[in-house]
Coordinates of C-alpha atoms in Angstrom, one line a residue:
Chain A
X1 CA -127.5 165.9 54.4
X2 CA -125.0 166.0 56.7
X3 CA -121.1 166.5 56.2
X4 CA -119.2 162.9 56.5
X5 CA -117.3 162.2 59.4
X6 CA -114.2 161.1 57.3
X7 CA -112.2 160.6 54.3
X8 CA -110.0 158.9 52.6
X9 CA -108.1 160.8 49.6
X10 CA -105.5 159.0 46.7
X11 CA -102.6 162.0 46.2
X12 CA -101.1 161.4 43.1
X13 CA -97.5 162.2 42.3
X14 CA -96.3 165.3 39.7
X15 CA -93.7 166.2 37.2
X16 CA -92.9 170.0 38.1
X17 CA -91.0 171.6 35.5
X18 CA -91.5 169.6 32.5
X19 CA -88.0 170.2 30.1
X20 CA -88.1 173.7 30.3
X21 CA -90.6 174.7 32.1
X22 CA -88.9 175.6 34.7
X23 CA -91.0 176.5 38.0
X24 CA -94.1 176.5 35.6
X25 CA -95.2 173.8 34.4
X26 CA -96.3 170.4 36.3
X27 CA -97.9 167.2 35.2
X28 CA -100.5 164.8 36.9
X29 CA -99.3 161.2 37.2
X30 CA -101.4 158.8 38.2
X31 CA -99.5 156.2 40.3
X32 CA -97.4 156.9 42.8
X33 CA -99.9 157.7 45.1
X34 CA -99.7 159.1 49.2
X35 CA -103.3 158.3 51.0
X36 CA -104.2 160.4 53.5
X37 CA -107.6 160.1 55.7
X38 CA -109.3 162.6 57.3
X39 CA -111.7 161.8 60.6
X40 CA -113.3 164.9 62.4
X41 CA -112.4 164.8 65.7
X42 CA -114.0 166.8 69.0
X43 CA -110.9 168.9 70.3
X44 CA -110.3 171.0 68.0
X45 CA -106.5 171.0 66.2
X46 CA -104.5 168.1 64.6
X47 CA -103.3 164.9 65.7
X48 CA -100.6 163.3 62.6
X49 CA -100.0 159.7 62.6
X50 CA -97.6 158.0 59.6
X51 CA -98.5 155.1 58.4
X52 CA -95.7 154.6 57.1
X53 CA -92.2 154.1 57.0
X54 CA -90.2 157.1 56.9
X55 CA -90.3 158.6 60.0
X56 CA -91.4 162.1 59.2
X57 CA -92.6 164.2 61.7
X58 CA -95.8 163.9 63.2
X59 CA -95.7 167.5 65.0
X60 CA -98.8 170.2 62.6
X61 CA -96.4 172.7 62.0
X62 CA -93.3 170.6 61.3
X63 CA -95.4 168.3 58.9
X64 CA -96.2 168.9 54.9
X65 CA -99.9 168.0 55.6
X66 CA -100.0 169.9 58.7
X67 CA -99.1 173.0 57.3
X68 CA -101.7 172.9 54.5
X69 CA -104.7 171.7 56.7
X70 CA -102.9 174.6 59.8
X71 CA -103.7 176.8 56.7
X72 CA -106.5 175.6 56.4
X73 CA -107.8 175.7 59.9
X74 CA -107.5 179.7 59.8
X75 CA -109.5 180.0 56.6
X76 CA -112.1 178.7 58.2
X77 CA -114.5 180.3 61.4
X78 CA -115.5 177.8 63.3
X79 CA -113.2 175.7 65.8
X80 CA -111.9 172.4 63.9
X81 CA -109.7 169.5 64.9
X82 CA -109.0 166.6 62.8
X83 CA -107.1 162.7 63.0
X84 CA -104.8 162.4 59.7
X85 CA -103.3 159.1 58.7
X86 CA -100.9 159.2 55.9
X87 CA -100.0 157.0 54.0
X88 CA -96.7 157.9 52.1
X89 CA -96.7 155.8 48.7
X90 CA -94.2 158.3 46.9
X91 CA -90.6 158.1 48.9
X92 CA -90.0 161.8 50.4
X93 CA -86.8 163.0 48.6
X94 CA -88.0 161.2 45.2
X95 CA -88.5 164.5 43.2
X96 CA -92.2 163.5 41.9
X97 CA -94.0 165.1 43.9
X98 CA -93.8 164.1 47.3
X99 CA -94.5 166.7 49.8
X100 CA -97.3 168.6 47.8
X101 CA -99.0 165.1 47.8
X102 CA -99.2 164.7 51.1
X103 CA -100.0 168.0 51.4
X104 CA -102.3 168.8 48.1
X105 CA -104.6 165.6 50.5
X106 CA -104.8 166.8 53.4
X107 CA -106.6 169.9 52.3
X108 CA -108.7 168.3 49.8
X109 CA -109.8 165.7 52.2
X110 CA -110.3 168.1 54.6
X111 CA -112.3 170.5 51.9
X112 CA -114.5 166.8 51.1
X113 CA -115.2 166.9 54.9
X114 CA -116.4 170.4 54.7
X115 CA -118.9 170.1 52.0
X116 CA -116.3 170.8 49.0
X117 CA -116.4 174.9 50.2
X118 CA -112.6 175.8 48.7
X119 CA -112.0 176.5 44.7
X120 CA -108.9 174.0 43.8
X121 CA -106.8 177.9 44.3
X122 CA -108.0 178.4 47.1
X123 CA -106.6 174.8 48.0
X124 CA -103.4 175.0 46.4
X125 CA -102.4 178.2 48.1
X126 CA -103.3 176.5 51.5
X127 CA -101.3 173.3 50.1
X128 CA -98.3 175.7 49.5
X129 CA -97.4 176.0 53.5
X130 CA -96.7 172.4 53.1
X131 CA -94.5 173.1 50.6
X132 CA -92.6 175.5 52.4
X133 CA -92.4 173.5 55.5
X134 CA -90.8 170.8 53.3
X135 CA -88.5 173.2 50.8
X136 CA -88.7 176.2 52.6
X137 CA -90.2 177.8 49.6
X138 CA -94.1 178.4 49.3
X139 CA -93.7 177.1 45.3
X140 CA -96.8 175.7 43.9
X141 CA -95.7 173.9 40.4
X142 CA -96.1 170.3 42.5
X143 CA -99.4 171.5 44.0
X144 CA -100.9 172.9 41.5
X145 CA -100.9 169.5 39.8
X146 CA -101.8 167.6 42.5
X147 CA -105.2 169.1 42.7
X148 CA -105.7 170.3 39.9
X149 CA -104.6 166.8 37.4
X150 CA -104.0 167.6 34.8
X151 CA -101.9 170.1 32.9
X152 CA -100.7 173.3 34.6
X153 CA -99.5 176.4 34.7
X154 CA -98.6 178.6 37.1
X155 CA -98.2 181.8 35.7
X156 CA -97.6 183.7 38.6
X157 CA -97.3 182.6 43.1
X158 CA -97.4 187.1 43.9
X159 CA -98.8 189.2 44.1
X160 CA -101.9 186.8 42.9
X161 CA -101.6 182.9 43.2
X162 CA -102.3 182.1 38.8
X163 CA -102.3 178.5 38.4
X164 CA -103.7 177.7 35.0
X165 CA -105.2 174.4 34.4
X166 CA -105.6 173.0 31.4
X167 CA -106.3 169.7 29.5
X168 CA -103.6 167.5 29.3
X169 CA -102.5 164.9 26.0
X170 CA -103.3 161.6 25.9
X171 CA -100.3 160.7 26.5
X172 CA -97.6 158.3 28.6
X173 CA -95.3 159.0 31.7
X174 CA -92.0 156.7 32.4
X175 CA -90.4 157.8 35.5
X176 CA -87.5 156.3 36.8
X177 CA -86.5 156.8 40.4
X178 CA -82.5 156.5 41.0
X179 CA -82.0 156.1 44.8
X180 CA -79.7 158.4 45.4
X181 CA -80.1 161.3 47.4
X182 CA -80.3 164.8 45.9
X183 CA -81.2 167.9 48.0
X184 CA -83.1 170.5 46.9
X185 CA -80.9 173.0 48.3
X186 CA -78.3 171.5 46.1
X187 CA -80.5 171.1 43.1
X188 CA -81.3 175.2 44.1
X189 CA -77.5 176.1 44.8
X190 CA -76.5 174.9 41.4
X191 CA -78.9 177.2 39.2
X192 CA -77.2 180.1 37.7
X193 CA -78.8 183.9 38.9
X194 CA -78.9 185.6 36.1
X195 CA -78.9 183.7 32.3
X196 CA -78.2 185.4 29.2
X197 CA -81.3 187.9 27.0
X198 CA -80.2 185.3 24.2
X199 CA -81.3 181.8 26.2
X200 CA -84.1 182.7 27.7
X201 CA -85.5 184.1 24.7
X202 CA -84.4 180.6 23.6
X203 CA -86.6 178.7 26.7
X204 CA -89.5 181.3 26.6
X205 CA -90.0 180.2 23.0
X206 CA -90.0 176.5 24.5
X207 CA -92.9 177.4 27.3
X208 CA -94.6 178.2 24.5
X209 CA -94.2 175.7 22.1
X210 CA -94.5 173.4 24.7
X211 CA -97.8 174.8 25.8
X212 CA -98.9 175.3 22.3
X213 CA -97.8 171.6 22.2
X214 CA -100.2 169.9 24.6
X215 CA -102.6 172.3 24.1
X216 CA -103.2 171.3 19.5
X217 CA -101.3 167.7 20.5
X218 CA -99.2 167.7 18.7
X219 CA -96.2 165.2 19.8
X220 CA -93.5 166.2 17.1
X221 CA -93.9 169.6 18.6
X222 CA -93.5 168.0 22.3
X223 CA -90.8 166.2 21.7
X224 CA -89.0 169.5 19.8
X225 CA -90.0 172.0 22.7
X226 CA -89.2 169.7 25.9
X227 CA -86.0 170.6 25.8
X228 CA -84.6 172.8 28.8
X229 CA -81.4 174.7 28.2
X230 CA -80.7 176.2 31.4
X231 CA -81.8 174.6 34.6
X232 CA -80.7 171.0 33.5
X233 CA -77.2 171.8 32.2
X234 CA -76.7 172.8 35.9
X235 CA -78.1 169.8 37.5
X236 CA -77.1 167.6 34.8
X237 CA -73.7 166.5 37.1
X238 CA -76.2 166.1 40.1
X239 CA -78.3 163.2 38.8
X240 CA -75.5 160.3 37.4
X241 CA -76.4 158.5 34.6
X242 CA -78.5 161.1 33.3
X243 CA -77.7 162.0 29.8
X244 CA -77.3 157.7 29.1
X245 CA -81.1 157.0 30.4
X246 CA -82.4 159.9 28.1
X247 CA -80.6 159.0 25.2
X248 CA -81.6 154.9 25.8
X249 CA -85.3 156.5 26.4
X250 CA -85.7 158.7 23.1
X251 CA -84.1 155.4 21.5
X252 CA -86.6 153.3 22.7
X253 CA -89.4 155.8 21.6
X254 CA -90.2 158.5 23.9
X255 CA -91.0 162.1 22.7
X256 CA -88.5 163.5 25.2
X257 CA -87.6 164.4 29.2
X258 CA -85.8 165.1 31.6
X259 CA -85.2 165.8 35.7
X260 CA -88.4 165.7 37.4
X261 CA -88.8 169.2 40.1
X262 CA -84.9 168.9 41.6
X263 CA -84.3 165.0 40.9
X264 CA -83.3 162.4 41.6
X265 CA -85.9 160.9 39.2
X266 CA -85.8 161.4 35.3
X267 CA -89.3 162.0 33.6
X268 CA -90.2 160.5 29.9
X269 CA -93.0 161.6 27.9
X270 CA -94.3 158.9 25.4
X271 CA -96.8 158.7 23.0
X272 CA -98.5 155.2 24.4
X273 CA -98.5 152.7 27.2
X274 CA -96.1 150.1 24.7
X275 CA -93.5 153.3 24.2
X276 CA -93.7 154.3 28.0
X277 CA -93.3 150.8 29.5
X278 CA -90.0 150.8 26.6
X279 CA -88.7 154.2 27.8
X280 CA -89.0 152.7 31.4
X281 CA -87.0 149.7 30.8
X282 CA -84.5 152.1 28.9
X283 CA -84.4 154.1 32.0
X284 CA -84.1 151.6 34.3
X285 CA -80.8 149.4 32.2
X286 CA -79.0 152.2 32.7
X287 CA -79.5 152.7 36.5
X288 CA -79.0 148.9 36.8
X289 CA -75.6 148.5 34.5
X290 CA -74.5 151.3 37.2
X291 CA -75.4 149.2 40.2
X292 CA -77.8 151.6 41.6
X293 CA -80.7 150.8 42.5
X294 CA -84.4 151.9 41.1
X295 CA -88.0 152.6 41.1
X296 CA -90.2 152.6 37.8
X297 CA -93.1 154.0 37.6
X298 CA -95.3 153.9 34.1
X299 CA -98.5 155.7 33.8
X300 CA -101.2 157.9 31.6
X301 CA -100.7 162.1 32.4
X302 CA -103.6 162.0 34.7
X303 CA -106.8 164.3 34.8
X304 CA -108.3 164.5 37.8
X305 CA -105.6 165.1 40.7
X306 CA -105.7 163.9 44.4
X307 CA -109.3 162.5 44.9
X308 CA -111.8 161.3 47.3
X309 CA -111.8 157.5 47.5
X310 CA -114.3 156.6 50.4
X311 CA -116.4 158.6 52.9
Chain B
X1 CA -101.7 175.8 -17.5
X2 CA -99.9 178.3 -18.2
X3 CA -98.6 180.4 -15.0
X4 CA -99.5 184.3 -15.0
X5 CA -96.6 186.6 -15.7
X6 CA -97.2 189.2 -13.1
X7 CA -98.9 189.2 -9.4
X8 CA -100.2 192.0 -6.8
X9 CA -100.0 190.7 -3.1
X10 CA -100.7 193.0 -0.3
X11 CA -98.5 192.0 2.4
X12 CA -99.4 193.0 5.8
X13 CA -98.1 194.6 9.0
X14 CA -97.4 193.0 11.8
X15 CA -96.8 193.2 15.5
X16 CA -93.4 191.3 16.7
X17 CA -93.0 190.5 20.1
X18 CA -96.7 190.9 22.1
X19 CA -95.9 192.4 24.9
X20 CA -94.0 188.9 27.1
X21 CA -92.6 187.7 23.4
X22 CA -89.8 188.9 22.7
X23 CA -88.3 187.6 19.6
X24 CA -91.0 184.8 19.4
X25 CA -94.0 186.2 18.7
X26 CA -95.6 188.1 17.1
X27 CA -100.2 189.4 14.6
X28 CA -100.7 189.5 11.6
X29 CA -102.7 192.4 11.0
X30 CA -105.2 193.5 8.2
X31 CA -103.7 197.1 7.8
X32 CA -102.0 199.3 7.0
X33 CA -99.9 196.5 4.1
X34 CA -97.0 197.4 1.1
X35 CA -98.6 196.4 -2.4
X36 CA -95.8 194.4 -4.2
X37 CA -96.1 193.5 -8.6
X38 CA -94.1 191.3 -9.6
X39 CA -93.7 191.1 -13.0
X40 CA -91.8 187.9 -15.5
X41 CA -89.3 189.7 -17.4
X42 CA -87.6 188.2 -20.1
X43 CA -83.3 189.0 -18.7
X44 CA -82.4 187.1 -15.9
X45 CA -82.6 189.4 -12.5
X46 CA -84.2 191.8 -10.7
X47 CA -85.1 195.5 -11.4
X48 CA -87.0 196.9 -8.8
X49 CA -89.2 200.7 -8.2
X50 CA -90.4 202.2 -5.7
X51 CA -93.3 203.6 -6.6
X52 CA -92.8 205.7 -3.1
X53 CA -92.0 208.2 -1.9
X54 CA -89.4 207.2 0.9
X55 CA -86.6 206.7 -1.2
X56 CA -85.2 202.6 -0.5
X57 CA -82.7 202.0 -2.0
X58 CA -83.5 200.0 -4.9
X59 CA -80.4 197.9 -6.2
X60 CA -81.5 194.6 -4.6
X61 CA -78.5 193.5 -2.2
X62 CA -79.5 196.9 -0.4
X63 CA -83.3 196.6 -0.8
X64 CA -85.4 194.5 1.9
X65 CA -87.7 192.5 -1.5
X66 CA -84.6 192.4 -3.4
X67 CA -82.2 190.7 -0.6
X68 CA -84.9 188.3 -0.6
X69 CA -85.8 187.7 -3.9
X70 CA -82.2 187.2 -4.7
X71 CA -81.9 184.4 -1.6
X72 CA -85.2 182.9 -3.8
X73 CA -83.4 183.0 -7.6
X74 CA -80.9 181.1 -5.4
X75 CA -83.2 178.5 -4.8
X76 CA -85.0 177.9 -8.1
X77 CA -82.4 176.3 -10.9
X78 CA -84.0 178.5 -14.1
X79 CA -82.6 181.3 -14.4
X80 CA -85.2 183.5 -14.0
X81 CA -85.9 187.9 -14.0
X82 CA -88.4 190.4 -12.3
X83 CA -89.5 193.7 -12.2
X84 CA -90.4 194.4 -8.5
X85 CA -92.8 197.4 -8.3
X86 CA -93.1 197.4 -4.0
X87 CA -95.6 200.7 -3.2
X88 CA -94.9 200.9 0.6
X89 CA -98.1 201.3 2.6
X90 CA -96.2 201.2 6.0
X91 CA -93.8 203.3 6.9
X92 CA -90.2 202.7 7.6
X93 CA -89.2 202.6 10.9
X94 CA -92.3 202.6 12.2
X95 CA -92.0 199.6 14.5
X96 CA -94.9 197.3 12.6
X97 CA -92.8 195.2 10.4
X98 CA -92.5 197.5 7.5
X99 CA -89.1 195.5 6.0
X100 CA -91.0 192.4 7.1
X101 CA -93.7 192.8 4.9
X102 CA -91.9 194.2 1.9
X103 CA -90.2 191.0 2.3
X104 CA -92.9 188.4 3.2
X105 CA -95.3 190.4 -0.3
X106 CA -92.0 189.5 -3.3
X107 CA -91.5 186.9 -1.8
X108 CA -95.1 185.1 -1.3
X109 CA -95.5 187.0 -5.1
X110 CA -93.0 185.2 -6.5
X111 CA -93.9 181.4 -5.3
X112 CA -97.0 182.2 -7.1
X113 CA -95.5 183.2 -10.5
X114 CA -93.6 180.1 -9.8
X115 CA -96.9 177.8 -9.0
X116 CA -96.4 178.3 -5.3
X117 CA -93.3 175.8 -5.2
X118 CA -92.7 176.9 -1.8
X119 CA -93.4 176.1 1.7
X120 CA -94.2 179.0 4.2
X121 CA -92.1 178.3 5.9
X122 CA -89.5 178.0 2.7
X123 CA -90.3 181.1 1.6
X124 CA -90.0 182.5 5.8
X125 CA -86.8 181.3 5.8
X126 CA -85.9 183.8 2.2
X127 CA -87.8 186.4 3.5
X128 CA -85.1 186.7 6.9
X129 CA -82.9 187.7 4.2
X130 CA -84.9 190.7 4.1
X131 CA -84.5 191.5 7.6
X132 CA -80.6 191.2 7.7
X133 CA -81.1 194.0 5.1
X134 CA -82.7 196.3 7.6
X135 CA -81.3 195.2 10.2
X136 CA -78.6 193.9 10.1
X137 CA -80.1 190.1 11.7
X138 CA -82.5 187.7 10.1
X139 CA -84.6 187.5 12.5
X140 CA -88.4 186.3 11.9
X141 CA -90.7 187.6 13.9
X142 CA -92.2 190.0 11.9
X143 CA -91.8 187.5 9.1
X144 CA -93.4 184.6 10.0
X145 CA -96.9 186.6 10.9
X146 CA -96.4 188.7 7.5
X147 CA -96.4 185.3 6.2
X148 CA -98.7 182.9 8.2
X149 CA -101.6 185.3 9.5
X150 CA -102.2 184.5 12.7
X151 CA -100.5 184.5 15.8
X152 CA -96.7 182.8 15.1
X153 CA -94.4 181.5 17.6
X154 CA -90.8 181.4 16.0
X155 CA -89.5 178.4 18.8
X156 CA -86.8 178.3 17.2
X157 CA -84.0 179.8 14.2
X158 CA -80.8 177.5 14.7
X159 CA -80.2 175.1 14.2
X160 CA -83.1 175.0 11.7
X161 CA -86.1 177.1 12.1
X162 CA -89.1 176.0 13.8
X163 CA -92.3 178.5 12.9
X164 CA -95.7 178.2 14.7
X165 CA -98.5 179.6 12.9
X166 CA -101.7 179.3 15.7
X167 CA -104.9 179.7 15.1
X168 CA -105.9 183.6 16.2
X169 CA -108.8 184.3 18.7
X170 CA -110.8 187.0 17.5
X171 CA -109.2 190.0 19.0
X172 CA -108.9 193.9 17.2
X173 CA -106.3 195.8 17.2
X174 CA -105.1 199.4 17.8
X175 CA -101.5 200.8 17.2
X176 CA -100.3 204.2 17.2
X177 CA -97.2 205.2 15.7
X178 CA -96.0 208.7 16.9
X179 CA -93.4 210.5 14.6
X180 CA -90.2 210.1 16.0
X181 CA -88.1 207.2 15.5
X182 CA -86.3 204.4 17.1
X183 CA -83.5 203.3 15.8
X184 CA -83.8 198.9 15.5
X185 CA -79.7 199.6 17.0
X186 CA -80.5 201.4 19.7
X187 CA -83.7 199.5 20.6
X188 CA -81.2 196.3 20.7
X189 CA -78.9 198.3 22.4
X190 CA -80.7 199.3 25.7
X191 CA -81.5 195.5 26.0
X192 CA -79.9 193.7 28.6
X193 CA -76.8 191.1 27.4
X194 CA -78.4 188.9 30.8
X195 CA -81.6 189.0 33.0
X196 CA -82.1 187.3 36.7
X197 CA -83.2 183.7 36.6
X198 CA -86.7 185.0 38.7
X199 CA -87.4 187.6 36.2
X200 CA -86.8 184.8 33.7
X201 CA -88.8 182.4 35.3
X202 CA -91.9 185.1 34.9
X203 CA -92.0 186.4 31.4
X204 CA -91.1 182.6 30.4
X205 CA -94.9 182.5 32.4
X206 CA -96.0 184.9 30.7
X207 CA -94.8 183.4 27.4
X208 CA -96.7 180.1 29.1
X209 CA -100.1 181.5 29.9
X210 CA -100.7 183.5 26.7
X211 CA -99.7 180.7 24.2
X212 CA -103.1 179.4 26.6
X213 CA -104.6 182.3 26.5
X214 CA -104.7 183.0 22.7
X215 CA -105.0 178.5 22.0
X216 CA -108.3 178.9 24.4
X217 CA -109.8 182.3 24.0
X218 CA -109.6 182.9 27.8
X219 CA -109.1 187.1 26.9
X220 CA -108.8 187.5 31.2
X221 CA -105.9 185.5 30.9
X222 CA -104.5 187.4 27.6
X223 CA -104.8 190.3 30.0
X224 CA -102.7 189.0 33.0
X225 CA -100.0 187.2 30.4
X226 CA -99.4 190.2 28.0
X227 CA -97.1 191.4 30.6
X228 CA -93.4 191.8 29.5
X229 CA -91.1 191.9 32.1
X230 CA -87.5 192.4 30.8
X231 CA -87.7 193.8 27.3
X232 CA -90.4 196.9 27.8
X233 CA -88.8 198.3 30.7
X234 CA -85.3 198.4 29.1
X235 CA -87.3 200.3 26.2
X236 CA -90.1 202.4 27.6
X237 CA -87.6 205.5 27.7
X238 CA -87.4 205.2 24.0
X239 CA -90.9 206.0 23.4
X240 CA -91.6 209.0 25.0
X241 CA -95.9 208.2 26.5
X242 CA -95.7 205.2 26.2
X243 CA -96.6 204.4 30.5
X244 CA -99.9 206.5 29.2
X245 CA -100.7 205.6 26.6
X246 CA -101.5 201.6 27.8
X247 CA -102.6 203.4 30.9
X248 CA -105.4 206.0 29.2
X249 CA -105.8 202.8 26.4
X250 CA -106.5 199.7 29.2
X251 CA -109.3 202.8 30.8
X252 CA -110.6 202.4 27.4
X253 CA -111.1 199.1 27.7
X254 CA -107.9 197.0 26.0
X255 CA -107.4 194.7 27.1
X256 CA -103.2 194.5 27.4
X257 CA -100.1 195.1 24.8
X258 CA -97.4 197.0 24.2
X259 CA -94.1 198.0 22.2
X260 CA -94.7 197.0 18.9
X261 CA -91.6 194.6 17.3
X262 CA -89.0 197.6 18.7
X263 CA -91.3 201.3 18.6
X264 CA -92.0 204.0 18.4
X265 CA -95.7 202.0 18.1
X266 CA -97.7 201.0 20.4
X267 CA -100.7 198.5 20.0
X268 CA -103.9 197.2 22.6
X269 CA -105.3 194.2 21.9
X270 CA -109.0 194.3 22.2
X271 CA -112.2 192.0 22.6
X272 CA -113.9 194.2 19.7
X273 CA -113.5 196.6 16.9
X274 CA -115.4 199.2 19.4
X275 CA -113.2 198.8 22.4
X276 CA -109.6 198.7 19.6
X277 CA -111.6 202.2 18.1
X278 CA -112.0 204.3 22.1
X279 CA -108.2 202.4 22.3
X280 CA -107.1 203.6 19.8
X281 CA -108.7 207.3 20.1
X282 CA -107.1 207.2 23.6
X283 CA -103.4 206.1 22.1
X284 CA -104.2 209.6 20.2
X285 CA -105.3 211.6 22.5
X286 CA -101.5 210.7 24.7
X287 CA -99.4 212.2 21.7
X288 CA -101.9 215.4 21.1
X289 CA -101.7 216.7 23.5
X290 CA -97.6 215.7 24.0
X291 CA -97.8 217.8 20.9
X292 CA -96.2 214.7 18.6
X293 CA -97.3 213.9 15.3
X294 CA -98.9 210.4 15.2
X295 CA -101.0 208.1 12.4
X296 CA -103.8 205.3 14.3
X297 CA -104.6 201.5 12.4
X298 CA -107.4 199.8 13.6
X299 CA -108.1 196.2 12.5
X300 CA -109.1 192.6 13.7
X301 CA -106.0 190.2 13.6
X302 CA -105.8 188.7 10.2
X303 CA -106.1 185.0 9.8
X304 CA -104.0 185.3 6.1
X305 CA -100.8 187.3 5.9
X306 CA -99.8 188.4 2.6
X307 CA -101.8 187.0 -0.2
X308 CA -102.1 187.5 -3.8
X309 CA -104.8 189.9 -4.8
X310 CA -104.9 189.6 -8.4
X311 CA -102.8 188.1 -11.2

C-alpha cells in the first residue's frame, strides 16, 4: 500500500488547567480548530505557508508547527520534506491552545503521511517543541488533549513524559474569548513561587476530586471540585469581568469553570447543550456591557483530538 | 421491631495519606481492628472500659471513642446512656489509624443501636471529635476509610465536610509497624509551612494520577503516582529504615508505598496476596537487621469499614 502524498488535519482548541488542575489537566474541544495541510515534497526540509491574517513567522524554527515538525524530522532516519499550509481557526493569544493546535495538527498530519509510525506519546513529545517556540516552555497541558482528545492528565514531564488520556464525561463547554491580550509571560509572572502547604492540600484534594468526578461522571462533584484556590486568584486581576462572567454563567446553570489556560478566555462546563448555550450568553453579556468585543464557542468535550479529515 | 440493646463492632486500621495524598486520601484495611461493644444503659451518659493494656483514659471527654459518642449524643433528642467496652487490636501510635478505629467503631455501634439513623457522613463528622482528642486536629483522613471502607478522598473539611467513598482496586497491603514512637505533633512540626509551586504541581499531578489509577485499576499508573514529593521527604528522618524498607519491598514486587499516616508504620501496595507477603517479609527484614522489634500486617484493601459483627 503506497502512502498518500498529502493530508489535511483539523486540530482543535483545548482548555488547559481546567479549574484546579494548573499545568496538568486538559480538555479537548470540537471547535474552533486550526486546519493543517501537509504535502510531501522532493527536497528535504520544511516550507511553511500561513493562509490566515495573523502574520505569524514562517521560518520553520520560529513557527510552532515548524518546530514540532523539525522534532519529528529528527526522529525519522530518511530525509523528508513537507510543504505546510496552516489556516488558523483559533486566534493566537486566546488562551484556548492556539499554538498547541498548530503544533499538534502538524505532527498528526506528518504521522498520517508516514503510515502512523509514532504513538500519541511520541507525537506529544514532538509537538511540545512548538510550545517552546510559542511560550518558552515545553509544556504539554494543551498538546496532550489536542492530540489525545477527551480529558488528559499530564502526570509528569520529567524525567519522562507521562500523559494519561482518560474518558471524558459527556459535558458541554461554553467559552468566551474577550478581545484583550493577556501575555503568557505576564500570566506566569503573577503566580506565587511558593504556596502555603494547607492551600496546596486543598488544591490537590480538588484535583483528586475533579479526576474522580470526571471518571465517575458525577456532575455535582465536578462542580464542587473545579475551584482553583491558587492560580485563578493570582490571575483574576488580569481578566476584567471574570468574577461577573463566572457568577452569571453559574446562575444560568453552568457547573463551574474559570480561566482557560492563562486567559483571557473563560470556560464553563455544563451538563448539556442548552445549558452551555445559556452559559455562553451569560458570559457574553458581561463583555457586551463592558464594551469589550468577544467571541463565543459552544460545543461538547471532544472525544478525539487532531484528526485527518482528508487525504 | 425493637432495637437491640447491645452490639459488637469491628473497627479496622486504615492508611492515611497513601503516598502523595497528604491529609486527603485514605484506605481501609481488614486487620488489625479494634473491637467496640456498646450496651444501652438506663442512666444517660457514657461509661467506658478498656479491655486492653494500653492504659488509655476512660473519662469520656478524654477518650477518643467517648468524645465521638458525646458528639453523637448531642445529635439525638432523647437522653441516652451507653456502656462502652473497647478492646484495642490496633496499637496506639502505630500510624495506622488506631484512634480513628475506636472513634469510628463507637459511633457505628451506637448508630446500629439507634436503627441506623445517621449517614456515613454524619458519623464521620462525629468521629472526628475523637481525632481532636487524640491529636488536637479534627481530621478525617483515617476516619473516612474507617467508616466507609475502600478508598476515600476527603475533598474538603471546611466549610462543609465532603468525603468521597470510591471503589477500591483489588490490591493487597503490606504494613510494617516498627516499635518506635513518632509523635504526631513532631511529625507535623517537621512539615514545611509552604512549598514551591512547581513541587505542589507535581504533587497534585500525582494525586490526580493515583485517583485515576485506583478508579481504572491501572497498577502501573498507581506505582508511578504513589510518590510523595513533599511530606515523606520531610518526615523520612523520623523513620529510620524507611528508604531500605521501601527499596526491598519494591524489589520483592510491591507497586510502591510510603509512610502510613504520620508513621512509624510503613505500607506497601501489592497486586496480590503472594506479593504482599513477600513485601511484608522484605519490610520486616530491614528492622530485624536493625534490631528493632516490629509487627507485620498483610491483607486486602477492605471494601467495608467498621461493621457490626453481632448483636
